[in-house]
Short mmCIF file of C-alpha atoms in Angstrom, two decimals:
data_model
loop_
_atom_site.label_atom_id
_atom_site.label_comp_id
_atom_site.label_asym_id
_atom_site.label_seq_id
_atom_site.Cartn_x
_atom_site.Cartn_y
_atom_site.Cartn_z
CA LEU A 997 -34.19 7.87 81.81
CA LYS A 998 -37.94 8.61 82.28
CA LEU A 999 -41.20 6.85 81.87
CA LEU A 1000 -44.17 8.80 80.50
CA GLU A 1001 -47.70 7.31 80.79
CA VAL A 1002 -49.57 8.39 77.67
CA ASP A 1003 -53.05 8.30 79.22
CA THR A 1004 -52.12 10.37 82.34
CA TRP A 1005 -48.95 12.14 81.10
CA LYS A 1006 -47.38 11.12 84.42
CA GLU A 1007 -43.51 11.29 84.35
CA THR A 1008 -41.49 8.91 86.46
CA ASP A 1009 -37.66 8.86 86.84
CA ILE A 1010 -36.34 5.35 86.20
CA ILE A 1011 -32.72 6.09 86.13
CA PRO A 1012 -31.53 9.68 87.27
CA ASP A 1013 -28.27 11.36 86.50
CA THR A 1014 -26.69 9.24 83.85
CA ASN A 1015 -26.14 9.35 80.08
CA VAL A 1016 -28.45 6.97 78.21
CA TRP A 1017 -29.59 6.54 74.65
CA ASP A 1018 -31.15 4.10 72.12
CA LEU A 1019 -34.16 2.96 74.16
CA VAL A 1020 -36.02 -0.16 73.31
CA PHE A 1021 -38.93 -1.81 75.10
CA SER A 1022 -38.85 -5.61 75.62
CA TYR A 1023 -41.64 -7.44 73.77
CA ASP A 1024 -43.59 -8.13 76.96
CA GLY A 1025 -43.28 -4.38 78.03
CA LYS A 1026 -41.59 -5.21 81.34
CA TYR A 1027 -38.04 -3.93 80.59
CA ILE A 1028 -36.24 -1.17 78.77
CA TYR A 1029 -32.94 -1.92 77.03
CA TYR A 1030 -30.59 1.03 76.55
CA ALA A 1031 -27.04 2.03 75.84
CA TYR A 1032 -25.24 4.04 78.50
CA GLY A 1033 -21.97 5.71 79.51
CA GLY A 1034 -19.75 8.49 78.28
CA TYR A 1035 -16.42 9.01 76.70
CA ASN A 1036 -14.98 5.53 76.02
CA THR A 1037 -17.18 3.92 78.73
CA GLU A 1038 -20.21 2.80 76.65
CA GLY A 1039 -22.20 -0.37 77.65
CA LEU A 1040 -25.51 -2.10 77.32
CA ARG A 1041 -28.09 -2.60 80.03
CA ARG A 1042 -31.76 -3.31 80.72
CA VAL A 1043 -33.91 -2.12 83.62
CA PRO A 1044 -37.54 -2.90 84.72
CA ILE A 1045 -39.92 -0.16 83.49
CA GLN A 1046 -41.07 0.56 87.15
CA GLY A 1047 -37.44 1.08 88.22
CA GLY A 1048 -34.95 -1.25 89.94
CA ALA A 1049 -31.46 -2.33 89.56
CA PRO A 1050 -30.18 -2.28 86.05
CA GLU A 1051 -28.37 -5.38 84.76
CA ASN A 1052 -25.71 -5.67 82.06
CA VAL A 1053 -26.62 -7.37 78.79
CA ALA A 1054 -24.59 -8.50 75.85
CA ILE A 1055 -27.17 -7.56 73.19
CA LYS A 1056 -29.45 -4.56 72.92
CA PRO A 1057 -32.25 -5.41 70.40
CA ALA A 1058 -33.13 -2.92 67.81
CA ALA A 1059 -36.67 -4.49 67.53
CA PHE A 1060 -38.74 -7.65 68.26
CA SER A 1061 -40.63 -9.63 65.68
CA PRO A 1062 -44.45 -9.22 65.70
CA ASP A 1063 -44.91 -12.52 67.60
CA GLY A 1064 -42.00 -11.78 69.98
CA SER A 1065 -40.02 -14.86 69.16
CA MET A 1066 -37.06 -13.10 67.48
CA MET A 1067 -35.10 -9.93 67.86
CA VAL A 1068 -32.71 -7.99 65.50
CA PHE A 1069 -29.62 -6.04 66.60
CA ASN A 1070 -26.81 -4.16 65.04
CA ARG A 1071 -23.11 -4.62 65.99
CA GLU A 1072 -20.33 -2.19 65.31
CA PHE A 1073 -16.66 -3.06 65.28
CA PRO A 1074 -15.08 0.46 65.39
CA ALA A 1075 -11.45 -0.66 65.18
CA GLU A 1076 -12.16 -2.31 61.79
CA ARG A 1077 -14.75 0.26 60.78
CA GLU A 1078 -17.09 -2.67 60.15
CA GLY A 1079 -20.46 -3.94 61.51
CA GLU A 1080 -23.13 -6.55 61.08
CA VAL A 1081 -26.89 -7.04 61.34
CA ALA A 1082 -27.86 -10.26 63.19
CA VAL A 1083 -31.07 -11.94 64.44
CA ALA A 1084 -31.58 -14.28 67.35
CA ASN A 1085 -34.22 -15.88 69.42
CA ALA A 1086 -35.81 -13.50 71.98
CA ASP A 1087 -33.59 -15.08 74.70
CA GLY A 1088 -30.46 -14.44 72.71
CA THR A 1089 -30.03 -18.02 71.47
CA ASN A 1090 -29.54 -19.18 67.94
CA GLU A 1091 -27.86 -15.94 66.70
CA ARG A 1092 -27.02 -15.73 63.03
CA THR A 1093 -25.56 -12.90 60.91
CA LEU A 1094 -27.70 -11.58 58.04
CA ALA A 1095 -25.59 -8.76 56.60
CA LYS A 1096 -22.05 -7.25 56.98
CA SER A 1097 -21.33 -3.56 56.90
CA THR A 1098 -18.23 -1.84 55.52
CA LYS A 1099 -17.27 1.87 55.83
CA GLU A 1100 -18.30 2.20 52.13
CA ASN A 1101 -21.55 0.40 52.45
CA TRP A 1102 -23.11 0.59 55.93
CA ILE A 1103 -26.45 -1.21 56.82
CA GLU A 1104 -28.43 -1.04 59.91
CA CYS A 1105 -31.93 -2.49 60.56
CA GLY A 1106 -34.47 -1.43 63.09
CA ALA A 1107 -38.00 -3.01 62.49
CA PHE A 1108 -39.71 -6.20 61.37
CA SER A 1109 -42.33 -6.34 58.60
CA PRO A 1110 -45.96 -7.18 59.81
CA ASP A 1111 -45.35 -10.79 58.81
CA GLY A 1112 -41.96 -11.04 60.46
CA LYS A 1113 -40.24 -12.13 57.28
CA THR A 1114 -38.45 -8.93 56.36
CA LEU A 1115 -36.44 -6.22 58.28
CA ALA A 1116 -36.72 -2.52 57.58
CA CYS A 1117 -33.14 -1.30 57.04
CA THR A 1118 -31.13 1.72 55.97
CA VAL A 1119 -27.98 1.64 53.84
CA ASN A 1120 -25.50 4.40 53.61
CA SER A 1121 -23.32 4.20 50.42
CA LYS A 1122 -21.03 6.43 48.35
CA ASP A 1123 -20.54 6.54 44.58
CA GLU A 1124 -19.16 9.06 42.11
CA THR A 1125 -22.12 11.38 42.82
CA GLY A 1126 -21.52 11.48 46.60
CA SER A 1127 -22.90 9.94 49.78
CA PHE A 1128 -26.63 8.79 49.84
CA TRP A 1129 -28.98 6.70 51.78
CA ARG A 1130 -31.52 4.01 50.69
CA GLY A 1131 -34.22 2.18 52.38
CA VAL A 1132 -34.11 -1.61 51.85
CA GLY A 1133 -35.87 -4.68 53.08
CA LEU A 1134 -33.67 -7.54 54.31
CA SER A 1135 -34.92 -11.09 54.26
CA VAL A 1136 -34.90 -12.81 57.60
CA ALA A 1137 -34.59 -16.22 55.96
CA ASP A 1138 -31.41 -15.54 53.87
CA GLY A 1139 -30.35 -11.86 54.22
CA LYS A 1140 -31.22 -10.90 50.58
CA GLN A 1141 -31.84 -7.17 50.09
CA LEU A 1142 -34.96 -5.81 48.48
CA PRO A 1143 -35.25 -2.06 47.75
CA THR A 1144 -38.34 -0.51 49.36
CA SER A 1145 -38.20 2.20 46.71
CA GLU A 1146 -35.66 3.62 44.24
CA LYS A 1147 -35.39 6.97 45.96
CA ARG A 1148 -32.08 8.18 47.22
CA TRP A 1149 -32.14 10.17 50.42
CA ALA A 1150 -29.76 12.66 51.85
CA ARG A 1151 -30.22 10.95 55.30
CA ILE A 1152 -32.56 8.34 56.77
CA TYR A 1153 -32.83 8.41 60.67
CA GLY A 1154 -35.06 5.26 61.11
CA GLY A 1155 -38.08 3.46 60.02
CA VAL A 1156 -41.04 1.34 61.27
CA TRP A 1157 -43.38 -1.02 59.49
CA LEU A 1158 -47.09 -0.57 60.19
CA PRO A 1159 -49.55 -3.52 60.27
CA ASN A 1160 -51.12 -2.20 57.03
CA GLY A 1161 -47.86 -2.87 55.23
CA ASN A 1162 -46.77 0.81 54.87
CA LEU A 1163 -43.17 1.57 55.77
CA ILE A 1164 -42.67 4.91 57.62
CA LEU A 1165 -39.33 6.61 57.37
CA SER A 1166 -37.85 9.49 59.13
CA ALA A 1167 -35.77 10.93 56.32
CA GLN A 1168 -34.19 14.06 54.85
CA GLU A 1169 -34.92 14.42 51.15
CA THR A 1170 -32.09 16.85 50.37
CA PRO A 1171 -29.14 18.07 52.33
CA SER A 1172 -30.86 21.42 52.81
CA SER A 1173 -34.38 20.17 53.74
CA LYS A 1174 -35.81 19.34 57.12
CA SER A 1175 -36.15 15.69 57.99
CA GLN A 1176 -39.85 14.58 57.93
CA LEU A 1177 -41.93 11.41 58.13
CA TRP A 1178 -42.53 9.64 54.87
CA SER A 1179 -44.94 6.77 54.09
CA ILE A 1180 -44.04 4.10 51.46
CA PRO A 1181 -46.95 1.74 50.64
CA PRO A 1182 -46.03 -1.71 49.25
CA GLY A 1183 -44.84 -1.23 45.69
CA GLY A 1184 -45.59 2.44 45.88
CA GLU A 1185 -43.62 5.77 45.94
CA PRO A 1186 -42.71 7.71 49.12
CA ARG A 1187 -44.98 10.63 50.17
CA ALA A 1188 -44.41 13.04 53.03
CA ILE A 1189 -47.00 12.72 55.86
CA THR A 1190 -45.57 15.61 57.84
CA ASN A 1191 -44.60 19.18 56.86
CA SER A 1192 -42.97 20.41 60.07
CA PRO A 1193 -40.81 23.56 60.02
CA THR A 1194 -38.35 21.69 62.29
CA ASP A 1195 -36.58 18.38 62.00
CA LEU A 1196 -38.50 15.20 62.96
CA ARG A 1197 -35.97 12.55 63.66
CA TRP A 1198 -36.17 8.79 64.75
CA MET A 1199 -39.45 7.18 65.56
CA THR A 1200 -41.18 4.12 67.06
CA ALA A 1201 -44.70 2.89 66.68
CA THR A 1202 -47.34 1.02 68.79
CA ARG A 1203 -47.78 -2.67 67.89
CA SER A 1204 -51.22 -1.75 66.44
CA GLY A 1205 -49.65 0.96 64.36
CA ASP A 1206 -52.20 3.58 65.36
CA MET A 1207 -49.64 5.85 67.15
CA LEU A 1208 -46.21 7.01 66.11
CA LEU A 1209 -43.70 8.70 68.45
CA THR A 1210 -41.04 10.90 66.93
CA SER A 1211 -38.66 13.55 68.20
CA GLU A 1212 -38.78 17.25 67.20
CA LEU A 1213 -35.39 18.88 67.13
CA THR A 1214 -35.02 22.64 67.72
CA ASN A 1215 -31.97 24.76 68.15
CA SER A 1216 -31.81 27.66 70.52
CA GLY A 1217 -28.20 28.55 69.89
CA GLY A 1218 -26.83 31.21 67.74
CA ILE A 1219 -23.73 33.22 66.96
CA LEU A 1220 -22.02 34.93 69.94
CA ILE A 1221 -19.28 37.51 70.22
CA LEU A 1222 -17.15 37.38 73.35
CA PRO A 1223 -14.95 40.50 74.05
CA ASN A 1224 -11.66 39.33 75.43
CA ASN A 1225 -13.05 35.75 75.67
CA ASP A 1226 -15.42 36.81 78.42
CA VAL A 1227 -18.69 34.71 78.43
CA SER A 1228 -20.46 37.04 80.76
CA LYS A 1229 -20.20 39.88 78.24
CA ALA A 1230 -21.31 37.87 75.20
CA THR A 1231 -23.63 39.47 72.64
CA ARG A 1232 -25.71 37.49 70.18
CA VAL A 1233 -25.50 38.52 66.55
CA GLY A 1234 -27.05 35.55 64.80
CA MET A 1235 -30.12 33.25 65.06
CA SER A 1236 -30.17 29.49 65.62
CA SER A 1237 -30.67 28.92 61.85
CA GLU A 1238 -27.27 30.45 61.29
CA VAL A 1239 -25.28 27.80 63.20
CA GLN A 1240 -25.07 25.83 59.90
CA SER A 1241 -21.28 25.48 59.79
CA ARG A 1242 -18.31 27.67 60.84
CA SER A 1243 -18.59 31.43 60.98
CA THR A 1244 -15.61 33.57 60.52
CA TRP A 1245 -14.38 37.20 60.60
CA ALA A 1246 -13.49 39.35 57.62
CA PRO A 1247 -10.56 41.61 58.08
CA ASP A 1248 -12.81 44.71 58.22
CA GLY A 1249 -14.70 43.26 61.21
CA ARG A 1250 -17.73 41.94 59.45
CA ILE A 1251 -18.81 38.36 59.94
CA VAL A 1252 -19.17 35.81 57.16
CA LEU A 1253 -21.43 32.82 57.87
CA SER A 1254 -23.65 30.13 56.44
CA SER A 1255 -27.37 30.63 57.16
CA ASP A 1256 -30.61 29.07 55.99
CA ALA A 1257 -32.56 32.29 56.74
CA GLY A 1258 -33.24 32.60 52.95
CA GLY A 1259 -34.72 29.13 52.70
CA SER A 1260 -31.55 27.16 51.96
CA PRO A 1261 -28.02 27.23 53.51
CA ASP A 1262 -26.19 30.05 51.75
CA ILE A 1263 -23.17 32.35 52.53
CA TRP A 1264 -24.12 35.69 54.17
CA ILE A 1265 -22.15 38.69 55.54
CA ILE A 1266 -23.29 40.91 58.40
CA ASN A 1267 -21.75 43.55 60.61
CA SER A 1268 -20.65 42.61 64.05
CA ASP A 1269 -23.65 44.24 65.61
CA GLY A 1270 -25.98 42.21 63.46
CA SER A 1271 -26.85 45.01 61.07
CA GLY A 1272 -26.10 45.31 57.29
CA ARG A 1273 -27.16 41.65 56.51
CA ARG A 1274 -26.48 40.70 52.98
CA ARG A 1275 -26.91 37.31 51.24
CA LEU A 1276 -23.96 36.49 49.04
CA THR A 1277 -25.04 33.28 47.35
CA LYS A 1278 -28.51 32.31 46.23
CA ASP A 1279 -28.39 28.69 45.21
CA PRO A 1280 -30.81 25.94 46.33
CA ALA A 1281 -27.80 23.61 47.14
CA VAL A 1282 -25.91 23.76 50.41
CA ASP A 1283 -23.25 26.49 50.59
CA GLU A 1284 -21.29 26.32 53.75
CA GLN A 1285 -17.86 26.45 55.62
CA PRO A 1286 -16.75 30.03 54.46
CA ALA A 1287 -13.17 31.13 54.79
CA VAL A 1288 -11.90 34.73 54.08
CA SER A 1289 -8.50 35.58 52.75
CA LEU A 1290 -6.26 37.79 54.94
CA ASP A 1291 -6.51 40.75 52.50
CA GLY A 1292 -10.31 40.47 52.55
CA ARG A 1293 -10.52 40.05 48.79
CA TYR A 1294 -11.98 36.53 48.53
CA ILE A 1295 -14.32 34.14 50.26
CA ALA A 1296 -13.81 30.39 49.71
CA PHE A 1297 -16.60 28.03 50.62
CA THR A 1298 -17.93 24.39 49.99
CA SER A 1299 -20.97 23.75 47.91
CA ARG A 1300 -23.05 20.85 46.73
CA ARG A 1301 -24.34 22.83 43.74
CA MET A 1302 -22.66 20.40 41.24
CA GLY A 1303 -24.45 17.32 42.87
CA GLU A 1304 -24.17 15.58 46.13
CA VAL A 1305 -20.37 15.88 46.25
CA ARG A 1306 -18.99 18.94 47.96
CA HIS A 1307 -16.52 21.04 46.02
CA LEU A 1308 -14.60 24.24 46.78
CA PHE A 1309 -15.73 27.58 45.21
CA ARG A 1310 -14.25 31.04 45.45
CA MET A 1311 -15.93 34.45 45.07
CA ASP A 1312 -15.24 38.10 45.74
CA ILE A 1313 -16.06 39.51 49.12
CA ASP A 1314 -19.18 41.01 47.67
CA GLY A 1315 -20.48 37.69 46.23
CA SER A 1316 -19.44 38.35 42.65
CA ASN A 1317 -17.21 36.43 40.29
CA VAL A 1318 -17.96 32.93 41.66
CA LYS A 1319 -15.43 30.34 40.45
CA GLN A 1320 -15.30 26.55 41.07
CA LEU A 1321 -11.82 25.59 42.30
CA THR A 1322 -11.94 21.83 42.67
CA THR A 1323 -13.59 18.86 40.87
CA GLY A 1324 -12.39 15.94 42.80
CA GLN A 1325 -14.31 13.37 44.80
CA GLY A 1326 -15.18 15.70 47.68
CA GLU A 1327 -13.46 18.74 49.19
CA LYS A 1328 -14.11 20.66 52.49
CA LEU A 1329 -12.70 22.91 55.20
CA ALA A 1330 -10.91 25.64 53.15
CA ALA A 1331 -8.18 27.98 54.52
CA PHE A 1332 -6.29 30.62 52.62
CA SER A 1333 -2.55 30.90 52.60
CA ARG A 1334 -1.02 33.96 54.18
CA ASP A 1335 -0.34 35.59 50.77
CA GLY A 1336 -3.83 34.81 49.45
CA LYS A 1337 -2.61 32.88 46.47
CA TRP A 1338 -3.48 29.39 47.60
CA VAL A 1339 -6.48 27.67 49.25
CA TYR A 1340 -5.81 24.72 51.43
CA PHE A 1341 -8.43 22.16 51.92
CA VAL A 1342 -9.20 18.64 53.16
CA ASP A 1343 -9.78 15.79 50.65
CA ASP A 1344 -13.07 14.19 51.59
CA GLY A 1345 -13.07 11.57 48.76
CA LYS A 1346 -13.37 8.35 50.74
CA VAL A 1347 -15.92 7.34 53.42
CA GLY A 1348 -14.24 7.22 56.83
CA GLU A 1349 -10.84 8.41 55.39
CA VAL A 1350 -10.11 12.08 55.48
CA ARG A 1351 -6.40 11.89 55.34
CA PHE A 1352 -5.07 14.37 52.74
CA ILE A 1353 -4.61 18.17 52.93
CA ARG A 1354 -4.13 19.69 49.52
CA LYS A 1355 -3.80 23.13 48.11
CA VAL A 1356 -5.15 24.74 44.97
CA SER A 1357 -4.51 28.16 43.33
CA VAL A 1358 -7.16 30.73 43.89
CA ASN A 1359 -7.54 30.73 40.10
CA GLY A 1360 -8.22 27.02 40.04
CA GLY A 1361 -6.20 24.21 38.45
CA GLY A 1362 -4.65 21.09 39.68
CA ALA A 1363 -4.30 20.39 43.44
CA THR A 1364 -1.16 19.22 45.17
CA VAL A 1365 -0.85 17.20 48.46
CA VAL A 1366 0.59 19.21 51.40
CA ALA A 1367 0.23 16.74 54.22
CA THR A 1368 -1.07 13.18 54.84
CA ALA A 1369 -2.52 11.96 58.12
CA PRO A 1370 -1.05 8.74 59.49
CA ASP A 1371 -2.94 5.50 58.83
CA GLY A 1372 -6.00 5.24 61.12
CA TRP A 1373 -6.12 9.08 61.58
CA SER A 1374 -8.38 11.68 59.88
CA VAL A 1375 -7.86 15.38 59.38
CA THR A 1376 -10.52 17.42 61.24
CA GLY A 1377 -9.71 21.00 60.40
CA ILE A 1378 -6.97 23.44 59.20
CA ASP A 1379 -5.95 27.00 59.92
CA VAL A 1380 -3.08 29.25 58.70
CA ASN A 1381 -1.00 31.33 61.04
CA ARG A 1382 -1.33 35.07 60.32
CA ALA A 1383 2.18 35.98 61.30
CA ASP A 1384 4.35 33.29 59.57
CA GLY A 1385 2.01 31.24 57.41
CA ARG A 1386 2.41 27.98 59.38
CA LEU A 1387 -0.39 25.45 58.78
CA VAL A 1388 -2.02 23.82 61.92
CA TYR A 1389 -4.42 20.84 61.45
CA GLY A 1390 -6.37 18.55 63.76
CA LEU A 1391 -5.94 14.71 63.78
CA GLU A 1392 -8.51 12.36 65.18
CA GLN A 1393 -8.06 8.53 65.61
CA PHE A 1394 -11.01 6.26 65.54
CA PRO A 1395 -12.52 4.46 67.43
CA ASP A 1396 -10.52 5.70 70.47
CA HIS A 1397 -11.21 9.43 69.77
CA LYS A 1398 -7.60 10.40 70.43
CA PHE A 1399 -6.47 13.78 69.11
CA LYS A 1400 -3.25 15.38 67.92
CA LEU A 1401 -2.20 18.64 66.23
CA GLY A 1402 -0.01 18.70 63.14
CA ILE A 1403 2.02 21.82 62.15
CA ILE A 1404 3.74 22.47 58.89
CA SER A 1405 5.90 25.52 57.96
CA ALA A 1406 4.84 27.82 55.16
CA GLN A 1407 7.63 26.40 53.06
CA GLY A 1408 6.47 22.71 53.47
CA GLY A 1409 8.58 19.87 54.87
CA PRO A 1410 7.81 17.28 57.57
CA ALA A 1411 5.00 17.92 60.03
CA LYS A 1412 5.50 18.47 63.74
CA ILE A 1413 2.99 16.29 65.58
CA ILE A 1414 1.81 17.41 69.05
CA ASP A 1415 -0.16 15.24 71.52
CA LEU A 1416 -3.20 16.85 73.11
CA PRO A 1417 -4.02 16.58 76.81
CA ALA A 1418 -6.81 14.09 77.69
CA LYS A 1419 -10.37 15.44 77.10
CA MET A 1420 -9.34 18.04 74.50
CA VAL A 1421 -10.37 17.69 70.98
CA ALA A 1422 -9.03 19.33 67.76
CA ARG A 1423 -12.04 19.25 65.58
CA ARG A 1424 -11.44 22.83 64.44
CA PRO A 1425 -8.01 24.02 65.66
CA ILE A 1426 -7.49 27.78 65.26
CA TRP A 1427 -4.37 29.85 65.82
CA ALA A 1428 -4.78 32.00 68.92
CA PRO A 1429 -4.18 35.73 68.77
CA ASP A 1430 -0.55 35.35 70.04
CA ASN A 1431 0.28 33.19 66.98
CA ARG A 1432 2.20 30.81 69.25
CA SER A 1433 -0.59 28.70 70.67
CA VAL A 1434 -3.60 26.96 69.14
CA GLY A 1435 -7.29 27.14 70.19
CA VAL A 1436 -8.83 23.75 70.86
CA GLN A 1437 -11.90 22.46 72.78
CA SER A 1438 -12.66 20.54 75.90
CA ILE A 1439 -15.16 17.71 76.31
CA GLU A 1440 -17.07 16.41 79.35
CA SER A 1441 -18.31 12.88 78.40
CA ASN A 1442 -19.06 12.91 74.72
CA PRO A 1443 -16.42 13.82 72.11
CA ASP A 1444 -19.21 15.05 69.77
CA ASN A 1445 -20.18 17.74 72.38
CA PRO A 1446 -17.25 20.10 72.88
CA ARG A 1447 -17.78 22.82 75.44
CA ASP A 1448 -14.97 25.25 76.42
CA ILE A 1449 -12.16 26.73 74.43
CA TRP A 1450 -8.50 26.36 75.51
CA SER A 1451 -5.20 27.66 74.11
CA VAL A 1452 -2.47 25.06 73.84
CA PRO A 1453 1.12 26.18 73.39
CA VAL A 1454 2.75 24.54 70.41
CA ASP A 1455 6.40 25.62 71.11
CA GLY A 1456 6.70 23.41 74.21
CA LYS A 1457 6.62 26.40 76.62
CA GLY A 1458 3.81 26.90 79.03
CA LYS A 1459 0.69 24.91 79.90
CA PRO A 1460 -2.87 24.86 78.34
CA LYS A 1461 -5.03 27.71 79.45
CA GLN A 1462 -8.83 27.72 79.66
CA LEU A 1463 -10.29 30.72 77.89
CA THR A 1464 -14.05 30.28 78.31
CA ASP A 1465 -16.53 28.98 80.85
CA PHE A 1466 -19.67 27.76 79.18
CA ARG A 1467 -22.12 25.90 81.23
CA THR A 1468 -23.86 23.93 78.40
CA PRO A 1469 -22.66 22.29 75.28
CA GLN A 1470 -21.86 22.55 72.48
CA THR A 1471 -19.41 24.87 70.78
CA PRO A 1472 -18.60 23.38 67.31
CA ASN A 1473 -16.80 26.37 65.77
CA PHE A 1474 -14.96 29.60 66.79
CA SER A 1475 -12.54 32.14 65.51
CA TRP A 1476 -10.83 35.38 66.69
CA SER A 1477 -11.06 38.76 65.07
CA ASN A 1478 -7.92 40.15 63.43
CA ASP A 1479 -7.02 42.28 66.40
CA GLY A 1480 -7.56 39.18 68.71
CA LYS A 1481 -9.84 41.11 70.99
CA GLN A 1482 -13.12 39.43 70.05
CA LEU A 1483 -13.96 35.70 69.98
CA LEU A 1484 -16.72 34.62 67.56
CA VAL A 1485 -18.45 31.42 68.69
CA ASN A 1486 -21.12 29.25 67.11
CA ARG A 1487 -23.23 27.78 70.05
CA VAL A 1488 -25.50 24.81 69.42
CA VAL A 1489 -28.08 24.14 72.16
CA ASN A 1490 -30.31 21.30 70.79
CA THR A 1491 -33.68 20.49 72.39
CA TRP A 1492 -35.43 17.21 71.66
CA THR A 1493 -39.25 17.16 72.22
CA PRO A 1494 -41.20 13.93 71.89
CA VAL A 1495 -44.19 14.31 69.48
CA LEU A 1496 -47.01 11.81 69.46
CA ILE A 1497 -48.92 11.23 66.22
CA ARG A 1498 -52.34 9.43 66.49
CA ASN A 1499 -54.21 7.71 63.73
CA ALA A 1500 -50.92 6.99 61.96
CA GLY A 1501 -52.46 4.31 59.98
CA ASN A 1502 -54.76 6.81 58.27
#
């Protein structure tokens, strides 16, 4: 936690060497409220801005009212997957709930209007067209919602209300666009006030509204190839823009990936040395999560080209003969059966519940259920064993972030459930080259930032073995070449840079 003085650009350490986020200044400017901790150790504190001993607090405000008399805060109840928006006096007294959140309709508020009567809030909902975000105003008096505009967003990261009445949002217009800052005048329509080539996410504003502070997100990661899992001999074959989703090997040694190098996320194929780059899909919608059949004939991928809902598509390895395979409420994470006749996938039809693994013919048609996650658990990824066709899938339990592996034989039947050691995650489990162990990832403090790759025996023999030694997070996806000698890794190294915008009111 650092303090940066705008006039002198002097940086001062307030709290060194700890994990903090969600910073909020107190109304009088004497304290900073923040969340802190790591894996399953989160808490709330405040600390004087000039440094000193932090103290625990029960409430971390999202914002204070213009006169400093009230604060708004958001609570989350992970076990129930519910939450609430509440207001209270600045000293925490007279607390009252204004709105309730459910996993299908989640609301959070982060700023007061200039007159203190309305809260700027975001709502994440889902209907038959998919998941979307809306900006709404929430009455401080009675909790009634008033839409700030009719626009549906792919994502809203936050908002502030300026004294002139304009609402400023950090928002992503479409799934394939960069998040920008948008201005919404009272009764008017949104207009973009930035046109950055990178994402601008989250923001705050001075009380006078003449300066905005936002964060620019850049990614310096890329696609790496590690011979025999050796990080020291890694070579880069892709750019940071190509860490869109998982990348995977084709049987002939080429790499199939999702990249936005053409202006929108599409499926591409390249040689392992980075040459021979070819774009296979050319649709403005998001095409991602490619999987290649073992015979190298087909590529399956997810796409939003039919609307906001993701569906599975299949095409030939050269990009021809594209065919839609599913038409449900949302499908993702494809994997081909060993004989290439079926495509397994995860049913993504309900918010917060990803419980069903299904399969569909490569020629389309009805899908059948292959496995169901236990209540309270979600399926996080699937892979098929090249030797015997067994299906492995990851399971994650919320809010505790516990992980297990499920294994089903190629003929079906009950699943074998395997507990994972502490601090290992199964977001994208992959069969290791020996076909007897499964590749998973380790975490340090945050389960959303996996680092190194381990192999975990699933026959009860042997112990987990660390395969890589990365020094920085994160490694969201990986896969082995057909001969098992090369490890393909997507590396994400995000950098957040504060950006100050003056004369925001103009």
